[in-house]
PDB file of C-alpha atoms and ligand atoms in Angstrom:
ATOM      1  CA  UNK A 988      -5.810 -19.566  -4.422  1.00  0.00           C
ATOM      2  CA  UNK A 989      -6.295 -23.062  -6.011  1.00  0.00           C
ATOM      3  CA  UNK A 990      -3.606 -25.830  -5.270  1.00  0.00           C
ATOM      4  CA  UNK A 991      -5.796 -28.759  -6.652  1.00  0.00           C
ATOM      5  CA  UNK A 992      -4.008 -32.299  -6.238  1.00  0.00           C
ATOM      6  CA  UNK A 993      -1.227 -30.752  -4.546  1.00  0.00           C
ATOM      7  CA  UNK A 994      -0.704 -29.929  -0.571  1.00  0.00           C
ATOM      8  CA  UNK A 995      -1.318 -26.468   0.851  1.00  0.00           C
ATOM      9  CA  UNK A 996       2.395 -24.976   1.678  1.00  0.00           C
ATOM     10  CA  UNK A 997       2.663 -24.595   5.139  1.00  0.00           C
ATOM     11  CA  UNK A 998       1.591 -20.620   6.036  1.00  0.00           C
ATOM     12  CA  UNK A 999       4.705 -18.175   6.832  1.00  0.00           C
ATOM     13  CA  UNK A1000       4.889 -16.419  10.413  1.00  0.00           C
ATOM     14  CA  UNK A1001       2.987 -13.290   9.293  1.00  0.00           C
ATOM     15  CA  UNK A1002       0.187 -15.542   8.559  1.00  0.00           C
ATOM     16  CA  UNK A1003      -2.389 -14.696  10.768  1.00  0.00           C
ATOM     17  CA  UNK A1004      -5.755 -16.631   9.884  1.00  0.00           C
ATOM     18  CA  UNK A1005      -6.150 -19.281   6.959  1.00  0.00           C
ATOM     19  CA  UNK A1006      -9.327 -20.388   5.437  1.00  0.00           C
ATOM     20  CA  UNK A1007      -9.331 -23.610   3.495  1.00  0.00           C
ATOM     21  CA  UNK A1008     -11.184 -26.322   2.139  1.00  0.00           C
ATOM     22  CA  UNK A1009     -10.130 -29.400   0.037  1.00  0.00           C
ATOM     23  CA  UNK A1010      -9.899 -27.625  -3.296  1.00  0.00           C
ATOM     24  CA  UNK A1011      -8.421 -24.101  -1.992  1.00  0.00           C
ATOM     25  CA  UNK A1012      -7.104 -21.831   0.706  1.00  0.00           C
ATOM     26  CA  UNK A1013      -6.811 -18.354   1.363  1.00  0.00           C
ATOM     27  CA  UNK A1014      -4.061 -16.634   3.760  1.00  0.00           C
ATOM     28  CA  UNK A1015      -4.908 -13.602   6.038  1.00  0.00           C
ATOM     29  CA  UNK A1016      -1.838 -11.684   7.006  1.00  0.00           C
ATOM     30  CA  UNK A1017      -1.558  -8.123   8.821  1.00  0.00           C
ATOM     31  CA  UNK A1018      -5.239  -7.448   9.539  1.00  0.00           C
ATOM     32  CA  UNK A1019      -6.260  -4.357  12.175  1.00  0.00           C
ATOM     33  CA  UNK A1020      -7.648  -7.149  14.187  1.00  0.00           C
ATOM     34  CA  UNK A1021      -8.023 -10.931  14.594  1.00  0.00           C
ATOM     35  CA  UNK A1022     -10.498 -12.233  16.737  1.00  0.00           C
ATOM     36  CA  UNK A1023     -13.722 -13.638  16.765  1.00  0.00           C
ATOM     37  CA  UNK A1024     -16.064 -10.361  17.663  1.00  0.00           C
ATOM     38  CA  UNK A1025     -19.339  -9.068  17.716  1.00  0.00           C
ATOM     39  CA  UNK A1026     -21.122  -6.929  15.422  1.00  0.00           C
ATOM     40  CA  UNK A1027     -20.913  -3.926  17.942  1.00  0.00           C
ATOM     41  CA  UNK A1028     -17.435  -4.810  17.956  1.00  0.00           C
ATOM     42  CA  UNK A1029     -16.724  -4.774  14.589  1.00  0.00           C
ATOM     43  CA  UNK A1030     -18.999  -1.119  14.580  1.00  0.00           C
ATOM     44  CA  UNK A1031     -16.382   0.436  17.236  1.00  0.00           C
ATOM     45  CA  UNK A1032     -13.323  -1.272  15.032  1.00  0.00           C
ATOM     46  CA  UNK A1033     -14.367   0.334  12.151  1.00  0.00           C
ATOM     47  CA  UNK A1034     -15.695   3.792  13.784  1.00  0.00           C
ATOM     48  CA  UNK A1035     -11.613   4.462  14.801  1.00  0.00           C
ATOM     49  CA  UNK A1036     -10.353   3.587  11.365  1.00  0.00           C
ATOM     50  CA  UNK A1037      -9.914   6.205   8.416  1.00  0.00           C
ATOM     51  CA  UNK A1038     -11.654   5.475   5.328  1.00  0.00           C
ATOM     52  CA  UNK A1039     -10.450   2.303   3.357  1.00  0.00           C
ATOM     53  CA  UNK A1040     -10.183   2.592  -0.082  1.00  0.00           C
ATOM     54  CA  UNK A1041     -11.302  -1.117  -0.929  1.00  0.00           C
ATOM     55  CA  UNK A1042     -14.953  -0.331   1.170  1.00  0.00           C
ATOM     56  CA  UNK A1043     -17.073   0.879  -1.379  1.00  0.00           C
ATOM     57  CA  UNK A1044     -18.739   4.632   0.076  1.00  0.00           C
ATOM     58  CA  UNK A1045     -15.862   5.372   2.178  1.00  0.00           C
ATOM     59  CA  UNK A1046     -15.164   9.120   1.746  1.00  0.00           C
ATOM     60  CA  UNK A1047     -11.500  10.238   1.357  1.00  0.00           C
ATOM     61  CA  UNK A1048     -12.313  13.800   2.749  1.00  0.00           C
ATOM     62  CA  UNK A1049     -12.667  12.373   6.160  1.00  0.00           C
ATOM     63  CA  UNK A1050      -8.722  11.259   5.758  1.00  0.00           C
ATOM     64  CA  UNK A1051      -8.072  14.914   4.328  1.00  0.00           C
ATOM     65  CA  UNK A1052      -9.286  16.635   7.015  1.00  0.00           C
ATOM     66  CA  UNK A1053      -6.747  14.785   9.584  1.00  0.00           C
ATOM     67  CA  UNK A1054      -3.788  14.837   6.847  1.00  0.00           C
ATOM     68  CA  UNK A1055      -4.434  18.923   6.362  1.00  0.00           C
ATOM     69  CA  UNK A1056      -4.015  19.948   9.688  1.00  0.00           C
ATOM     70  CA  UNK A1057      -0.937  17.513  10.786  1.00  0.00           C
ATOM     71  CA  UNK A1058       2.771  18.164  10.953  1.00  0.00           C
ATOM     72  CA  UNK A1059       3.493  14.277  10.458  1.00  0.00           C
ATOM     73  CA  UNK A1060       5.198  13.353   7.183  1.00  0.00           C
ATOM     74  CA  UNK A1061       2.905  12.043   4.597  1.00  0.00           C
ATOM     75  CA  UNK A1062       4.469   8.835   4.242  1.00  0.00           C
ATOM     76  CA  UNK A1063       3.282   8.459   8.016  1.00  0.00           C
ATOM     77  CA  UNK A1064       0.234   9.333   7.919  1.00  0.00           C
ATOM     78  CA  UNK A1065      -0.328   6.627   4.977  1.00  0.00           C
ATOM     79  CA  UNK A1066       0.410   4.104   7.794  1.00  0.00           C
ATOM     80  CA  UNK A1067      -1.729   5.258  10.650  1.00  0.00           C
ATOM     81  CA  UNK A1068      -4.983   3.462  10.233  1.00  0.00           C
ATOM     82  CA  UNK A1069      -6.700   6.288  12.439  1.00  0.00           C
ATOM     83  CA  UNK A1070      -6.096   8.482   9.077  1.00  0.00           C
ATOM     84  CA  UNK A1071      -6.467   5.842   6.104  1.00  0.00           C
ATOM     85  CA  UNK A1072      -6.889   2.165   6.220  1.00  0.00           C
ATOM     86  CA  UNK A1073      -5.409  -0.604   4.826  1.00  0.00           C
ATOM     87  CA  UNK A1074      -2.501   0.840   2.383  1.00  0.00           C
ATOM     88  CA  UNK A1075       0.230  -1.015   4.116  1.00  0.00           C
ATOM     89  CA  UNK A1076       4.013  -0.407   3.678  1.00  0.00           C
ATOM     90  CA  UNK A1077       4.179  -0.935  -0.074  1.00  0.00           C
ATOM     91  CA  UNK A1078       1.237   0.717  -1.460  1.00  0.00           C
ATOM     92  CA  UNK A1079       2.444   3.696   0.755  1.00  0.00           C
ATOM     93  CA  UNK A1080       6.161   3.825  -1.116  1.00  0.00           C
ATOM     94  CA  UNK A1081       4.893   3.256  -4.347  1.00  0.00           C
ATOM     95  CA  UNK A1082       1.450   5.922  -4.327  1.00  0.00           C
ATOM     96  CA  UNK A1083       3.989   8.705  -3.082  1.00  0.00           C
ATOM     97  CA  UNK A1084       6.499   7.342  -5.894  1.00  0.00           C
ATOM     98  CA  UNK A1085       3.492   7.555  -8.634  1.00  0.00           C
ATOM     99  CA  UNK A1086       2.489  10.802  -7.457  1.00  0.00           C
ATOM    100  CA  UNK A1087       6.074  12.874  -7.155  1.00  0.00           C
ATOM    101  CA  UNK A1088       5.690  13.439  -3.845  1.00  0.00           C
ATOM    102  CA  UNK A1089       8.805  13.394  -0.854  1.00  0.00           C
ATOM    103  CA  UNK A1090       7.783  11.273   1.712  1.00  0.00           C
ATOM    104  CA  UNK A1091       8.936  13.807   4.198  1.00  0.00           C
ATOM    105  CA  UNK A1092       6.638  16.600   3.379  1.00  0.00           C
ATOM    106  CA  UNK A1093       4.287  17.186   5.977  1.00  0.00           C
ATOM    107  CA  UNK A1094       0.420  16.482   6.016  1.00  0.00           C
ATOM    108  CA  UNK A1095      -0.212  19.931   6.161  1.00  0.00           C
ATOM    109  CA  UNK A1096       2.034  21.428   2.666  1.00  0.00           C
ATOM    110  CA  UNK A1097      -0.175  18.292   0.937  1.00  0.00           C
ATOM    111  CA  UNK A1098      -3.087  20.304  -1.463  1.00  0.00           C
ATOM    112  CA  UNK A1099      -6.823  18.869  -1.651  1.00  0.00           C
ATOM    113  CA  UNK A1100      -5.783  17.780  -5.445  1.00  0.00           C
ATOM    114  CA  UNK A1101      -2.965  15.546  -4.332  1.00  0.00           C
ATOM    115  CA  UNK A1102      -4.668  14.193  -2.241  1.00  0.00           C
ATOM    116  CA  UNK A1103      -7.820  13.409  -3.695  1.00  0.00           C
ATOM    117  CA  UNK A1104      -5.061  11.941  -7.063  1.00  0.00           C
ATOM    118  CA  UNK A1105      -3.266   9.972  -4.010  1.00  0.00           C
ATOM    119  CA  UNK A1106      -6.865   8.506  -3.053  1.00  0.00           C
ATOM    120  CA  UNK A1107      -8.538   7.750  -6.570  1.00  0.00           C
ATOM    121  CA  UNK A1108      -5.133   6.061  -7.258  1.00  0.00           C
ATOM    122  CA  UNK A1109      -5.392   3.722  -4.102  1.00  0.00           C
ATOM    123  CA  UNK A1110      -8.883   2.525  -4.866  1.00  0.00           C
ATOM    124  CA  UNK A1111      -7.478   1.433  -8.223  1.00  0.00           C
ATOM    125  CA  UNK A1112      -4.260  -0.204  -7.859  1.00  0.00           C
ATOM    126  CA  UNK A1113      -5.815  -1.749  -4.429  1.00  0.00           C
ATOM    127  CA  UNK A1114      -8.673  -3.390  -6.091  1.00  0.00           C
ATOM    128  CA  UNK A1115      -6.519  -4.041  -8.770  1.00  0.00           C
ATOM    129  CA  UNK A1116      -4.031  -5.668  -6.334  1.00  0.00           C
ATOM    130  CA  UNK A1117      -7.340  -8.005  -4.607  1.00  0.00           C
ATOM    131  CA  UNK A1118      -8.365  -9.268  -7.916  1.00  0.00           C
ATOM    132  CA  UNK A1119      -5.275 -10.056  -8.911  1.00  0.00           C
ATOM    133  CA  UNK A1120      -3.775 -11.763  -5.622  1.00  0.00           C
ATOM    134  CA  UNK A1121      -0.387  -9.700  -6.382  1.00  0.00           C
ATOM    135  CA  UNK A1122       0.589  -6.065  -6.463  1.00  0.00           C
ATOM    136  CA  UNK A1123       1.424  -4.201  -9.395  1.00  0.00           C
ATOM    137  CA  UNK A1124       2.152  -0.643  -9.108  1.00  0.00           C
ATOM    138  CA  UNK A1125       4.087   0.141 -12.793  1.00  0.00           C
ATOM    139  CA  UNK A1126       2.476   2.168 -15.524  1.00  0.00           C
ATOM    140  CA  UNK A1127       2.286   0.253 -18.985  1.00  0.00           C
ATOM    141  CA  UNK A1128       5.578   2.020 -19.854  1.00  0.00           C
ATOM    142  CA  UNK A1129       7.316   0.645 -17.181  1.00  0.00           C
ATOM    143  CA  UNK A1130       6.674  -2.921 -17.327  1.00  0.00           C
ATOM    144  CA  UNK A1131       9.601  -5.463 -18.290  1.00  0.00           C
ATOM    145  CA  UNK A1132       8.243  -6.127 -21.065  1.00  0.00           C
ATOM    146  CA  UNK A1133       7.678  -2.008 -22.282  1.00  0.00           C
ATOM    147  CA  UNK A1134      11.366  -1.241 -20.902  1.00  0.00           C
ATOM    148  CA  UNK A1135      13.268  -4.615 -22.203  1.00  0.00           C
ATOM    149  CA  UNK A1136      14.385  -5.354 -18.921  1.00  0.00           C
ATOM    150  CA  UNK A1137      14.197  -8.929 -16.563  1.00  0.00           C
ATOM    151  CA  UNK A1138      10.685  -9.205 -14.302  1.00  0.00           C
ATOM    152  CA  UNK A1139      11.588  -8.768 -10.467  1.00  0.00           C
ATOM    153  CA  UNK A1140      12.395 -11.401  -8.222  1.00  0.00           C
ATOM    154  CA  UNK A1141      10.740 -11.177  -4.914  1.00  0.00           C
ATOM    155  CA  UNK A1142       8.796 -13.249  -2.161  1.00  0.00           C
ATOM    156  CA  UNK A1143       5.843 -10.583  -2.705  1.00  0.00           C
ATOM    157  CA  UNK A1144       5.467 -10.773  -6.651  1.00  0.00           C
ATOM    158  CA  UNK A1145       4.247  -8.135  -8.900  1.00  0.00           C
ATOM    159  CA  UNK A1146       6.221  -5.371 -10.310  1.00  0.00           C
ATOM    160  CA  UNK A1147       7.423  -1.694  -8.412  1.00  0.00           C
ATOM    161  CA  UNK A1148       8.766   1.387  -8.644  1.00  0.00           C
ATOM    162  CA  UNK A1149      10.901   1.534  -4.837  1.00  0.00           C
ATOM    163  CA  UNK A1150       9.334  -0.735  -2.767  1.00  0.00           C
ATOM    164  CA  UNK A1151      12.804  -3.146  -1.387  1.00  0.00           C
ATOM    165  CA  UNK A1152      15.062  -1.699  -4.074  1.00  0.00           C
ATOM    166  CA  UNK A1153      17.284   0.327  -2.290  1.00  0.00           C
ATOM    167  CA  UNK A1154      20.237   0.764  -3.861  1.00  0.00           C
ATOM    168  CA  UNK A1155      18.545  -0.320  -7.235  1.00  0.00           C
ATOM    169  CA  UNK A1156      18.290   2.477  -9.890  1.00  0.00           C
ATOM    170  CA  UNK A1157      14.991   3.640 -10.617  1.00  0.00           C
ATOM    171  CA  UNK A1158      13.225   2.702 -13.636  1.00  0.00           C
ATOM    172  CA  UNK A1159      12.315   5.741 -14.468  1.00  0.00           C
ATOM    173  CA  UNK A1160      15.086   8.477 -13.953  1.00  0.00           C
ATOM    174  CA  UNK A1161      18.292   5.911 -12.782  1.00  0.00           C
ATOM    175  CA  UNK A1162      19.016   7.483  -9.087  1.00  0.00           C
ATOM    176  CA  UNK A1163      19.441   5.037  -6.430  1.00  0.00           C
ATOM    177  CA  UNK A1164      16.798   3.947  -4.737  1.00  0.00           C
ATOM    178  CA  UNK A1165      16.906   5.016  -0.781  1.00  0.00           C
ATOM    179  CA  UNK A1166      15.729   3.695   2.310  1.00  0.00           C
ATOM    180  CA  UNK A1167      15.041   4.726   5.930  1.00  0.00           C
ATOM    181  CA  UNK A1168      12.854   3.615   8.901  1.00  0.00           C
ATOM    182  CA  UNK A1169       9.745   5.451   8.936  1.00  0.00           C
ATOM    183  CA  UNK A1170       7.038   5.390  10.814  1.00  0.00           C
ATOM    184  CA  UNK A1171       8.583   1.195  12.390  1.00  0.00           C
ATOM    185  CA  UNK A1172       8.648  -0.017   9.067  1.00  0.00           C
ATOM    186  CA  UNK A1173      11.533   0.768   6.284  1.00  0.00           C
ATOM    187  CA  UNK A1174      10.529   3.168   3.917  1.00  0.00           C
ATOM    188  CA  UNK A1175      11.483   3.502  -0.099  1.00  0.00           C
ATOM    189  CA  UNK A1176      11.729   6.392  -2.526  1.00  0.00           C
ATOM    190  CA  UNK A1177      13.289   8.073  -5.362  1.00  0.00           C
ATOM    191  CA  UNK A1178      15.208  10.999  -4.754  1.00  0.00           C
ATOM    192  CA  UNK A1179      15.699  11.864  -8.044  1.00  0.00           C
ATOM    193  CA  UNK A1180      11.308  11.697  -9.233  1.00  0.00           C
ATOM    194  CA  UNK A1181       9.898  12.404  -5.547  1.00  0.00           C
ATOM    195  CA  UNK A1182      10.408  16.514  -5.433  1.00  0.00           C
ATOM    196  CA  UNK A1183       7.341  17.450  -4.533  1.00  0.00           C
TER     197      UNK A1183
HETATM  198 ZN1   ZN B1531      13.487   8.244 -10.157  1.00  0.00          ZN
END
């Protein structure tokens, strides 16, 4: 992020590590780990995660074969980096939103094909998401401008399907929005698109 002539804000609590110099600084918030390590560390570190769908190689059917035997819901298992790293509570709500799915249904009801849709999908809209420094989880359709409606106005930018509007009516069918705790961290989805 540049900030040129002007002063770096000061970094928010969940701010973990910055890296700046005079021209620009970058932000590091909710990593696995912070810490200065070793390499063999780092090895063991990444040996307990599941695949991460920004590391180029990583194979999703290592995830599949954790998420096809479980009993947790799927919208848990996107959280436990053991199964898959890095999605983080608003890719999770808004992959299960683009895919139909009810967070509740368990690992094991999940087929290979929705999975493998749910992991294509997360390499995208998470590189997508890096390059662009925001997240943006709409389809063309459903951008402001496609559905003549005002842009969002939140803290985390980019535009979403559930993720923190409960309440809200979906942009696509008009239920409310719900929310509940799941897996320590509040969960969003529509009742009214999320059937499967
Ligand atoms: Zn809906």
């Amino acid at each position: 992020m540049t900030f040129g002539d002007a002063p770096a804000p000061p970094p928010t609590d969940t701010v973990r590590l910055r890296l700046a110099n005079p021209e620009a600084y970058v932000d590091l918030r909710g990593p696995t780990t912070c810490a200065l390590i070793t390499d063999a560390e780092k090895r063991a570190i990444h040996d307990r995660l599941g695949p991460d769908p920004l590391r180029d190689g990583d194979d999703p059917d290592r995830a599949w074969r954790r998420i096809s035997k479980s009993r947790t819901t799927v919208a848990a298992l996107l959280m436990d980096q053991k199964v898959v790293a890095g999605v983080g509570n608003v890719y999770r709500a808004e992959i299960l939103f683009r895919h139909g799915i009810d967070p509740y249904r368990a690992g094991k009801d999940l087929t290979q094909g929705e999975w493998d849709a749910i992991w294509a999908d997360l390499v995208l809209l998470m590189r997508e998401g890096v390059r662009l420094n925001r997240i943006d989880t709409v389809r063309p359709e459903h951008t402001p401008e496609a559905m003549g409606r005002p842009p969002r106005v939140d803290d985390h930018g980019g535009e979403v399907y559930v993720y923190r509007r409960a309440r809200m009516a979906c942009h696509v069918c008009g239920t409310d929005v719900r929310t509940a705790d799941l897996a320590a961290r509040n969960l969003f989805w529509c009742p009214g698109c999320q059937t499967r």
